[in-house]
Amino acid sequence: MKKIKLLLALTLLFGLSSTAVFAQALTSNKDLLGSWFLEYTKKSPEDTEKKSMGMTWVLDNNQLTQKDIPQVRGNPYDAPAVDYVIEDGMLKVSILGRAGKFDVYSLVDKTDTAMVLKDNKYGTFMYFTKK
């Protein structure tokens, strides 16, 4: 009986660790420069439900500009540029109108044409493609 419990515990531990997402550290601004199309977000990498976003993040000169932000009614709009920094391996984006406050994102995965960020506040995964 003890062997079965041990085997069950090891199976659960292995199963949980295999689905865990480990964030990579951002090393420099060069990792992010350019235009990134935010296609969709998900609550977890395993989640099948995707929320379409359809906006573009432009990262240049330590500023982030969100473009073509969809609205329920009317035309898409652009947000004013905000400052960002790479600190402790994470992307810290200033919150407009809130001095000293930041949205913090962890890099989950990145290739030359795709990137996945995790919003550390809400735990949402954001899926980008390079424009």
PDB file of C-alpha atoms in Angstrom, residues 1-125:
ATOM      1  CA  MET A   1       0.000   0.000   0.000  1.00  0.00           C
ATOM      2  CA  LYS A   2       2.861   2.389   0.818  1.00  0.00           C
ATOM      3  CA  LYS A   3       4.419   1.725  -2.590  1.00  0.00           C
ATOM      4  CA  ILE A   4       1.150   2.559  -4.331  1.00  0.00           C
ATOM      5  CA  LYS A   5       0.818   5.824  -2.400  1.00  0.00           C
ATOM      6  CA  LEU A   6       4.422   6.723  -3.198  1.00  0.00           C
ATOM      7  CA  LEU A   7       3.904   5.904  -6.873  1.00  0.00           C
ATOM      8  CA  LEU A   8       0.709   7.977  -6.929  1.00  0.00           C
ATOM      9  CA  ALA A   9       2.466  10.929  -5.257  1.00  0.00           C
ATOM     10  CA  LEU A  10       5.373  10.770  -7.721  1.00  0.00           C
ATOM     11  CA  THR A  11       2.966  10.556 -10.663  1.00  0.00           C
ATOM     12  CA  LEU A  12       1.065  13.627  -9.476  1.00  0.00           C
ATOM     13  CA  LEU A  13       4.293  15.529  -8.848  1.00  0.00           C
ATOM     14  CA  PHE A  14       5.647  14.681 -12.292  1.00  0.00           C
ATOM     15  CA  GLY A  15       2.329  15.530 -13.942  1.00  0.00           C
ATOM     16  CA  LEU A  16       2.125  18.940 -12.264  1.00  0.00           C
ATOM     17  CA  SER A  17       5.740  19.835 -12.955  1.00  0.00           C
ATOM     18  CA  SER A  18       5.512  18.891 -16.623  1.00  0.00           C
ATOM     19  CA  THR A  19       2.722  21.420 -17.255  1.00  0.00           C
ATOM     20  CA  ALA A  20       4.403  24.252 -15.372  1.00  0.00           C
ATOM     21  CA  VAL A  21       5.512  27.279 -17.369  1.00  0.00           C
ATOM     22  CA  PHE A  22       8.944  28.599 -16.612  1.00  0.00           C
ATOM     23  CA  ALA A  23       9.589  32.187 -17.588  1.00  0.00           C
ATOM     24  CA  GLN A  24      12.785  33.222 -19.314  1.00  0.00           C
ATOM     25  CA  ALA A  25      14.605  36.342 -18.268  1.00  0.00           C
ATOM     26  CA  LEU A  26      14.770  39.327 -20.573  1.00  0.00           C
ATOM     27  CA  THR A  27      18.389  40.322 -20.946  1.00  0.00           C
ATOM     28  CA  SER A  28      18.188  43.538 -22.933  1.00  0.00           C
ATOM     29  CA  ASN A  29      15.980  45.970 -24.771  1.00  0.00           C
ATOM     30  CA  LYS A  30      17.092  44.380 -28.067  1.00  0.00           C
ATOM     31  CA  ASP A  31      14.962  41.330 -27.233  1.00  0.00           C
ATOM     32  CA  LEU A  32      11.776  43.378 -27.657  1.00  0.00           C
ATOM     33  CA  LEU A  33      12.408  46.196 -30.146  1.00  0.00           C
ATOM     34  CA  GLY A  34       9.954  46.525 -33.000  1.00  0.00           C
ATOM     35  CA  SER A  35       6.259  46.010 -33.614  1.00  0.00           C
ATOM     36  CA  TRP A  36       4.463  43.066 -32.034  1.00  0.00           C
ATOM     37  CA  PHE A  37       0.873  42.116 -32.922  1.00  0.00           C
ATOM     38  CA  LEU A  38      -1.041  40.923 -29.849  1.00  0.00           C
ATOM     39  CA  GLU A  39      -3.214  38.211 -31.361  1.00  0.00           C
ATOM     40  CA  TYR A  40      -4.919  36.775 -28.278  1.00  0.00           C
ATOM     41  CA  THR A  41      -4.681  36.106 -24.552  1.00  0.00           C
ATOM     42  CA  LYS A  42      -5.348  32.956 -22.529  1.00  0.00           C
ATOM     43  CA  LYS A  43      -5.718  32.278 -18.815  1.00  0.00           C
ATOM     44  CA  SER A  44      -3.137  29.483 -19.003  1.00  0.00           C
ATOM     45  CA  PRO A  45      -1.094  27.848 -21.767  1.00  0.00           C
ATOM     46  CA  GLU A  46      -3.310  24.746 -21.533  1.00  0.00           C
ATOM     47  CA  ASP A  47      -6.555  26.741 -21.785  1.00  0.00           C
ATOM     48  CA  THR A  48      -8.397  26.254 -25.071  1.00  0.00           C
ATOM     49  CA  GLU A  49     -10.396  29.481 -24.747  1.00  0.00           C
ATOM     50  CA  LYS A  50      -8.668  32.393 -26.489  1.00  0.00           C
ATOM     51  CA  LYS A  51      -9.641  36.038 -26.183  1.00  0.00           C
ATOM     52  CA  SER A  52      -8.901  37.882 -29.435  1.00  0.00           C
ATOM     53  CA  MET A  53      -7.081  41.171 -28.963  1.00  0.00           C
ATOM     54  CA  GLY A  54      -6.004  42.562 -32.360  1.00  0.00           C
ATOM     55  CA  MET A  55      -3.733  45.410 -31.271  1.00  0.00           C
ATOM     56  CA  THR A  56      -0.095  46.248 -31.882  1.00  0.00           C
ATOM     57  CA  TRP A  57       2.617  47.015 -29.335  1.00  0.00           C
ATOM     58  CA  VAL A  58       5.418  49.179 -30.721  1.00  0.00           C
ATOM     59  CA  LEU A  59       8.552  49.137 -28.563  1.00  0.00           C
ATOM     60  CA  ASP A  60      11.202  51.704 -29.442  1.00  0.00           C
ATOM     61  CA  ASN A  61      13.524  54.060 -27.526  1.00  0.00           C
ATOM     62  CA  ASN A  62      12.322  52.665 -24.165  1.00  0.00           C
ATOM     63  CA  GLN A  63       8.737  53.631 -24.994  1.00  0.00           C
ATOM     64  CA  LEU A  64       5.732  51.418 -25.604  1.00  0.00           C
ATOM     65  CA  THR A  65       2.906  52.593 -27.837  1.00  0.00           C
ATOM     66  CA  GLN A  66      -0.239  50.508 -28.149  1.00  0.00           C
ATOM     67  CA  LYS A  67      -1.823  50.966 -31.568  1.00  0.00           C
ATOM     68  CA  ASP A  68      -5.107  49.919 -33.157  1.00  0.00           C
ATOM     69  CA  ILE A  69      -6.759  49.142 -29.819  1.00  0.00           C
ATOM     70  CA  PRO A  70     -10.208  47.761 -30.691  1.00  0.00           C
ATOM     71  CA  GLN A  71     -13.357  49.312 -29.264  1.00  0.00           C
ATOM     72  CA  VAL A  72     -16.826  47.837 -28.928  1.00  0.00           C
ATOM     73  CA  ARG A  73     -18.201  50.786 -30.875  1.00  0.00           C
ATOM     74  CA  GLY A  74     -16.240  52.952 -33.226  1.00  0.00           C
ATOM     75  CA  ASN A  75     -12.833  52.901 -34.767  1.00  0.00           C
ATOM     76  CA  PRO A  76      -9.718  51.523 -33.108  1.00  0.00           C
ATOM     77  CA  TYR A  77      -7.555  54.067 -31.317  1.00  0.00           C
ATOM     78  CA  ASP A  78      -3.903  54.532 -30.300  1.00  0.00           C
ATOM     79  CA  ALA A  79      -2.825  55.008 -26.692  1.00  0.00           C
ATOM     80  CA  PRO A  80      -0.198  57.585 -25.717  1.00  0.00           C
ATOM     81  CA  ALA A  81       3.347  56.264 -25.452  1.00  0.00           C
ATOM     82  CA  VAL A  82       4.536  55.180 -22.002  1.00  0.00           C
ATOM     83  CA  ASP A  83       8.020  54.406 -20.742  1.00  0.00           C
ATOM     84  CA  TYR A  84       9.224  50.886 -20.112  1.00  0.00           C
ATOM     85  CA  VAL A  85      12.339  49.295 -18.635  1.00  0.00           C
ATOM     86  CA  ILE A  86      13.858  45.845 -18.487  1.00  0.00           C
ATOM     87  CA  GLU A  87      14.523  45.203 -14.803  1.00  0.00           C
ATOM     88  CA  ASP A  88      15.300  41.942 -13.011  1.00  0.00           C
ATOM     89  CA  GLY A  89      14.618  40.058 -16.248  1.00  0.00           C
ATOM     90  CA  MET A  90      11.088  41.455 -16.583  1.00  0.00           C
ATOM     91  CA  LEU A  91       9.350  44.070 -18.712  1.00  0.00           C
ATOM     92  CA  LYS A  92       8.067  46.921 -16.510  1.00  0.00           C
ATOM     93  CA  VAL A  93       5.650  49.250 -18.310  1.00  0.00           C
ATOM     94  CA  SER A  94       4.661  52.561 -16.723  1.00  0.00           C
ATOM     95  CA  ILE A  95       0.955  53.009 -16.084  1.00  0.00           C
ATOM     96  CA  LEU A  96      -0.312  56.186 -17.732  1.00  0.00           C
ATOM     97  CA  GLY A  97      -1.222  58.818 -15.150  1.00  0.00           C
ATOM     98  CA  ARG A  98       0.114  56.808 -12.185  1.00  0.00           C
ATOM     99  CA  ALA A  99       3.650  57.944 -11.444  1.00  0.00           C
ATOM    100  CA  GLY A 100       5.844  55.181 -10.069  1.00  0.00           C
ATOM    101  CA  LYS A 101       3.320  52.421 -10.883  1.00  0.00           C
ATOM    102  CA  PHE A 102       4.069  49.665 -13.397  1.00  0.00           C
ATOM    103  CA  ASP A 103       2.501  46.711 -15.148  1.00  0.00           C
ATOM    104  CA  VAL A 104       5.030  43.877 -14.978  1.00  0.00           C
ATOM    105  CA  TYR A 105       5.372  41.131 -17.601  1.00  0.00           C
ATOM    106  CA  SER A 106       7.508  37.983 -17.595  1.00  0.00           C
ATOM    107  CA  LEU A 107       8.860  36.506 -20.801  1.00  0.00           C
ATOM    108  CA  VAL A 108       7.562  32.952 -21.172  1.00  0.00           C
ATOM    109  CA  ASP A 109       8.790  32.144 -24.678  1.00  0.00           C
ATOM    110  CA  LYS A 110      10.337  34.024 -27.579  1.00  0.00           C
ATOM    111  CA  THR A 111      11.481  33.257 -31.091  1.00  0.00           C
ATOM    112  CA  ASP A 112      12.351  35.614 -33.931  1.00  0.00           C
ATOM    113  CA  THR A 113       8.693  35.754 -35.015  1.00  0.00           C
ATOM    114  CA  ALA A 114       6.659  35.017 -31.860  1.00  0.00           C
ATOM    115  CA  MET A 115       6.614  35.953 -28.197  1.00  0.00           C
ATOM    116  CA  VAL A 116       4.560  34.976 -25.153  1.00  0.00           C
ATOM    117  CA  LEU A 117       4.393  37.284 -22.131  1.00  0.00           C
ATOM    118  CA  LYS A 118       2.734  36.621 -18.795  1.00  0.00           C
ATOM    119  CA  ASP A 119       0.982  39.493 -17.039  1.00  0.00           C
ATOM    120  CA  ASN A 120       2.240  39.102 -13.475  1.00  0.00           C
ATOM    121  CA  LYS A 121      -0.743  40.937 -11.973  1.00  0.00           C
ATOM    122  CA  TYR A 122      -3.548  38.878 -13.514  1.00  0.00           C
ATOM    123  CA  GLY A 123      -1.659  35.763 -14.642  1.00  0.00           C
ATOM    124  CA  THR A 124      -2.830  36.150 -18.236  1.00  0.00           C
ATOM    125  CA  PHE A 125      -0.691  34.825 -21.078  1.00  0.00           C
TER     126      PHE A 125
END
